[in-house]
């Protein structure tokens, strides 16, 4: 299960201008899925910016603390001002122990430095996906999924279906109903291909040189035989 992050929240009236809130250092937000009625709240911009520093915050359960009430939510969307990248609005989704959610979770690649395809075979790792769509209960939501690259050989892939998932977590229906795709691969490097090309060219040059030498030797022998026949 992912770690829980806390943030303070206050109720807000719908008639309060979002511009006024932002000028006072607050961000308008809305919580969906709580008693089937969206709930209008506001949070401090500095608190939001702090939790957004965590790259996996979108796959964490967040605890919204409002007075004596605490609601568990996940972060659904953060709207930002395109001119300065400052947040201007936030959407949260309320969750509980009974809530099943489908969400993108970051992939964390480990043991890349000792990967067989890299260390022993001279290949290069390519990350083809940085996140994976999963379905699970909110209380089982993983912060990230580890992808172990240790035993992956050159020319091999790790497919979505091969990912080892925690108990209670599965690939989403969307992934299961579509063609399996790789999330990482180990490929031959350009440098290795260039070396192979140089070796091939070297072999070809040597073969041509040997052929030329053989031809010269044959010509010399023919010339010598002709001279001997002339003497006779």
PDB file of C-alpha atoms in Angstrom, residues 63-180:
ATOM      1  CA  UNK A  63      -5.888  12.530   3.845  1.00  0.00           C
ATOM      2  CA  UNK A  64      -7.877  15.768   3.635  1.00  0.00           C
ATOM      3  CA  UNK A  65      -8.179  17.184   7.146  1.00  0.00           C
ATOM      4  CA  UNK A  66     -11.077  19.587   7.581  1.00  0.00           C
ATOM      5  CA  UNK A  67     -11.696  20.624  11.181  1.00  0.00           C
ATOM      6  CA  UNK A  68     -12.304  17.311  12.973  1.00  0.00           C
ATOM      7  CA  UNK A  69     -13.239  15.504   9.771  1.00  0.00           C
ATOM      8  CA  UNK A  70     -10.747  13.481   7.705  1.00  0.00           C
ATOM      9  CA  UNK A  71     -11.490  12.194   4.221  1.00  0.00           C
ATOM     10  CA  UNK A  72      -9.276   9.857   2.214  1.00  0.00           C
ATOM     11  CA  UNK A  73      -8.859  10.943  -1.402  1.00  0.00           C
ATOM     12  CA  UNK A  74      -6.652  10.488  -4.428  1.00  0.00           C
ATOM     13  CA  UNK A  75      -5.470  13.319  -6.629  1.00  0.00           C
ATOM     14  CA  UNK A  76      -7.273  13.212  -9.975  1.00  0.00           C
ATOM     15  CA  UNK A  77      -6.216  16.411 -11.715  1.00  0.00           C
ATOM     16  CA  UNK A  78      -4.278  19.603 -11.084  1.00  0.00           C
ATOM     17  CA  UNK A  79      -4.970  22.472 -13.445  1.00  0.00           C
ATOM     18  CA  UNK A  80      -2.108  24.926 -13.849  1.00  0.00           C
ATOM     19  CA  UNK A  81      -1.659  28.386 -15.309  1.00  0.00           C
ATOM     20  CA  UNK A  82       0.237  27.841 -18.598  1.00  0.00           C
ATOM     21  CA  UNK A  83       2.055  31.170 -18.223  1.00  0.00           C
ATOM     22  CA  UNK A  84       3.690  30.406 -14.859  1.00  0.00           C
ATOM     23  CA  UNK A  85       2.864  26.726 -14.060  1.00  0.00           C
ATOM     24  CA  UNK A  86       1.201  27.690 -10.777  1.00  0.00           C
ATOM     25  CA  UNK A  87      -1.778  25.512  -9.748  1.00  0.00           C
ATOM     26  CA  UNK A  88      -5.204  27.126 -10.193  1.00  0.00           C
ATOM     27  CA  UNK A  89      -7.638  24.275  -9.427  1.00  0.00           C
ATOM     28  CA  UNK A  90      -7.575  20.730  -8.033  1.00  0.00           C
ATOM     29  CA  UNK A  91      -9.873  17.710  -8.390  1.00  0.00           C
ATOM     30  CA  UNK A  92      -9.871  15.014  -5.701  1.00  0.00           C
ATOM     31  CA  UNK A  93     -11.663  11.649  -5.698  1.00  0.00           C
ATOM     32  CA  UNK A  94     -12.914  10.360  -2.346  1.00  0.00           C
ATOM     33  CA  UNK A  95     -12.041   6.718  -1.626  1.00  0.00           C
ATOM     34  CA  UNK A  96     -12.656   4.193   1.125  1.00  0.00           C
ATOM     35  CA  UNK A  97     -11.734   0.625   2.015  1.00  0.00           C
ATOM     36  CA  UNK A  98     -14.598  -0.490  -0.227  1.00  0.00           C
ATOM     37  CA  UNK A  99     -13.565   1.621  -3.213  1.00  0.00           C
ATOM     38  CA  UNK A 100     -12.044  -0.101  -6.241  1.00  0.00           C
ATOM     39  CA  UNK A 101     -10.117   2.300  -8.434  1.00  0.00           C
ATOM     40  CA  UNK A 102      -8.343   2.178 -11.793  1.00  0.00           C
ATOM     41  CA  UNK A 103      -5.296   4.407 -11.830  1.00  0.00           C
ATOM     42  CA  UNK A 104      -1.904   4.872 -13.478  1.00  0.00           C
ATOM     43  CA  UNK A 105       0.956   3.892 -11.171  1.00  0.00           C
ATOM     44  CA  UNK A 106       4.633   4.780 -11.832  1.00  0.00           C
ATOM     45  CA  UNK A 107       7.111   2.061 -12.819  1.00  0.00           C
ATOM     46  CA  UNK A 108      10.418   1.927 -10.940  1.00  0.00           C
ATOM     47  CA  UNK A 109      13.209   0.090 -12.777  1.00  0.00           C
ATOM     48  CA  UNK A 110      15.759  -1.588 -10.492  1.00  0.00           C
ATOM     49  CA  UNK A 111      19.053  -3.508 -10.920  1.00  0.00           C
ATOM     50  CA  UNK A 112      19.781  -1.807 -14.226  1.00  0.00           C
ATOM     51  CA  UNK A 113      23.475  -1.505 -13.338  1.00  0.00           C
ATOM     52  CA  UNK A 114      23.804  -5.311 -13.053  1.00  0.00           C
ATOM     53  CA  UNK A 115      21.484  -6.213 -15.940  1.00  0.00           C
ATOM     54  CA  UNK A 116      22.957  -9.216 -17.821  1.00  0.00           C
ATOM     55  CA  UNK A 117      22.104  -7.709 -21.192  1.00  0.00           C
ATOM     56  CA  UNK A 118      24.023  -4.546 -20.304  1.00  0.00           C
ATOM     57  CA  UNK A 119      26.910  -5.632 -18.080  1.00  0.00           C
ATOM     58  CA  UNK A 120      27.790  -8.904 -19.806  1.00  0.00           C
ATOM     59  CA  UNK A 121      26.422  -8.454 -23.327  1.00  0.00           C
ATOM     60  CA  UNK A 122      26.981  -4.747 -23.974  1.00  0.00           C
ATOM     61  CA  UNK A 123      23.347  -3.821 -24.583  1.00  0.00           C
ATOM     62  CA  UNK A 124      21.338  -0.744 -23.632  1.00  0.00           C
ATOM     63  CA  UNK A 125      18.093  -0.554 -21.619  1.00  0.00           C
ATOM     64  CA  UNK A 126      15.105   1.259 -23.115  1.00  0.00           C
ATOM     65  CA  UNK A 127      12.142   2.311 -20.957  1.00  0.00           C
ATOM     66  CA  UNK A 128       9.072   1.939 -23.183  1.00  0.00           C
ATOM     67  CA  UNK A 129       6.544   2.841 -20.480  1.00  0.00           C
ATOM     68  CA  UNK A 130       6.934   4.882 -17.296  1.00  0.00           C
ATOM     69  CA  UNK A 131       3.597   3.942 -15.740  1.00  0.00           C
ATOM     70  CA  UNK A 132       1.060   1.150 -15.803  1.00  0.00           C
ATOM     71  CA  UNK A 133      -2.729   1.245 -15.448  1.00  0.00           C
ATOM     72  CA  UNK A 134      -3.856  -0.893 -12.511  1.00  0.00           C
ATOM     73  CA  UNK A 135      -7.079  -1.768 -10.739  1.00  0.00           C
ATOM     74  CA  UNK A 136      -7.181  -2.314  -6.993  1.00  0.00           C
ATOM     75  CA  UNK A 137      -8.857  -1.426  -3.748  1.00  0.00           C
ATOM     76  CA  UNK A 138      -7.849   2.008  -2.489  1.00  0.00           C
ATOM     77  CA  UNK A 139      -6.237   0.526   0.620  1.00  0.00           C
ATOM     78  CA  UNK A 140      -3.994  -1.668  -1.608  1.00  0.00           C
ATOM     79  CA  UNK A 141      -2.892   1.158  -3.907  1.00  0.00           C
ATOM     80  CA  UNK A 142       0.886   0.814  -4.499  1.00  0.00           C
ATOM     81  CA  UNK A 143       3.037   3.932  -4.656  1.00  0.00           C
ATOM     82  CA  UNK A 144       4.994   2.396  -7.543  1.00  0.00           C
ATOM     83  CA  UNK A 145       5.648  -0.963  -9.223  1.00  0.00           C
ATOM     84  CA  UNK A 146       9.188  -2.331  -9.360  1.00  0.00           C
ATOM     85  CA  UNK A 147      10.535  -3.785 -12.606  1.00  0.00           C
ATOM     86  CA  UNK A 148      13.621  -5.955 -11.994  1.00  0.00           C
ATOM     87  CA  UNK A 149      16.026  -5.742 -14.949  1.00  0.00           C
ATOM     88  CA  UNK A 150      18.733  -8.010 -13.468  1.00  0.00           C
ATOM     89  CA  UNK A 151      18.177 -11.171 -15.564  1.00  0.00           C
ATOM     90  CA  UNK A 152      17.050  -9.540 -18.820  1.00  0.00           C
ATOM     91  CA  UNK A 153      19.295 -10.474 -21.746  1.00  0.00           C
ATOM     92  CA  UNK A 154      20.031  -8.512 -24.884  1.00  0.00           C
ATOM     93  CA  UNK A 155      17.191  -8.698 -27.409  1.00  0.00           C
ATOM     94  CA  UNK A 156      14.607  -9.401 -24.671  1.00  0.00           C
ATOM     95  CA  UNK A 157      11.558  -7.464 -23.457  1.00  0.00           C
ATOM     96  CA  UNK A 158       9.558  -7.284 -20.251  1.00  0.00           C
ATOM     97  CA  UNK A 159       5.879  -7.401 -21.177  1.00  0.00           C
ATOM     98  CA  UNK A 160       2.976  -5.911 -19.230  1.00  0.00           C
ATOM     99  CA  UNK A 161       1.689  -9.417 -18.506  1.00  0.00           C
ATOM    100  CA  UNK A 162       5.048 -10.348 -16.918  1.00  0.00           C
ATOM    101  CA  UNK A 163       4.964  -7.612 -14.286  1.00  0.00           C
ATOM    102  CA  UNK A 164       4.835  -8.982 -10.734  1.00  0.00           C
ATOM    103  CA  UNK A 165       2.036  -7.168  -8.905  1.00  0.00           C
ATOM    104  CA  UNK A 166       1.277  -6.970  -5.171  1.00  0.00           C
ATOM    105  CA  UNK A 167      -1.590  -8.989  -3.740  1.00  0.00           C
ATOM    106  CA  UNK A 168      -4.953  -7.399  -4.454  1.00  0.00           C
ATOM    107  CA  UNK A 169      -3.634  -5.465  -7.462  1.00  0.00           C
ATOM    108  CA  UNK A 170      -4.259  -6.378 -11.116  1.00  0.00           C
ATOM    109  CA  UNK A 171      -3.788  -4.966 -14.591  1.00  0.00           C
ATOM    110  CA  UNK A 172      -6.727  -2.863 -15.687  1.00  0.00           C
ATOM    111  CA  UNK A 173      -9.446  -4.241 -17.953  1.00  0.00           C
ATOM    112  CA  UNK A 174      -8.238  -1.839 -20.628  1.00  0.00           C
ATOM    113  CA  UNK A 175      -4.793  -3.493 -20.647  1.00  0.00           C
ATOM    114  CA  UNK A 176      -6.130  -7.045 -20.368  1.00  0.00           C
ATOM    115  CA  UNK A 177      -8.485  -6.541 -23.305  1.00  0.00           C
ATOM    116  CA  UNK A 178      -5.775  -5.205 -25.610  1.00  0.00           C
ATOM    117  CA  UNK A 179      -2.587  -6.589 -27.095  1.00  0.00           C
ATOM    118  CA  UNK A 180       0.211  -7.170 -24.594  1.00  0.00           C
TER     119      UNK A 180
END
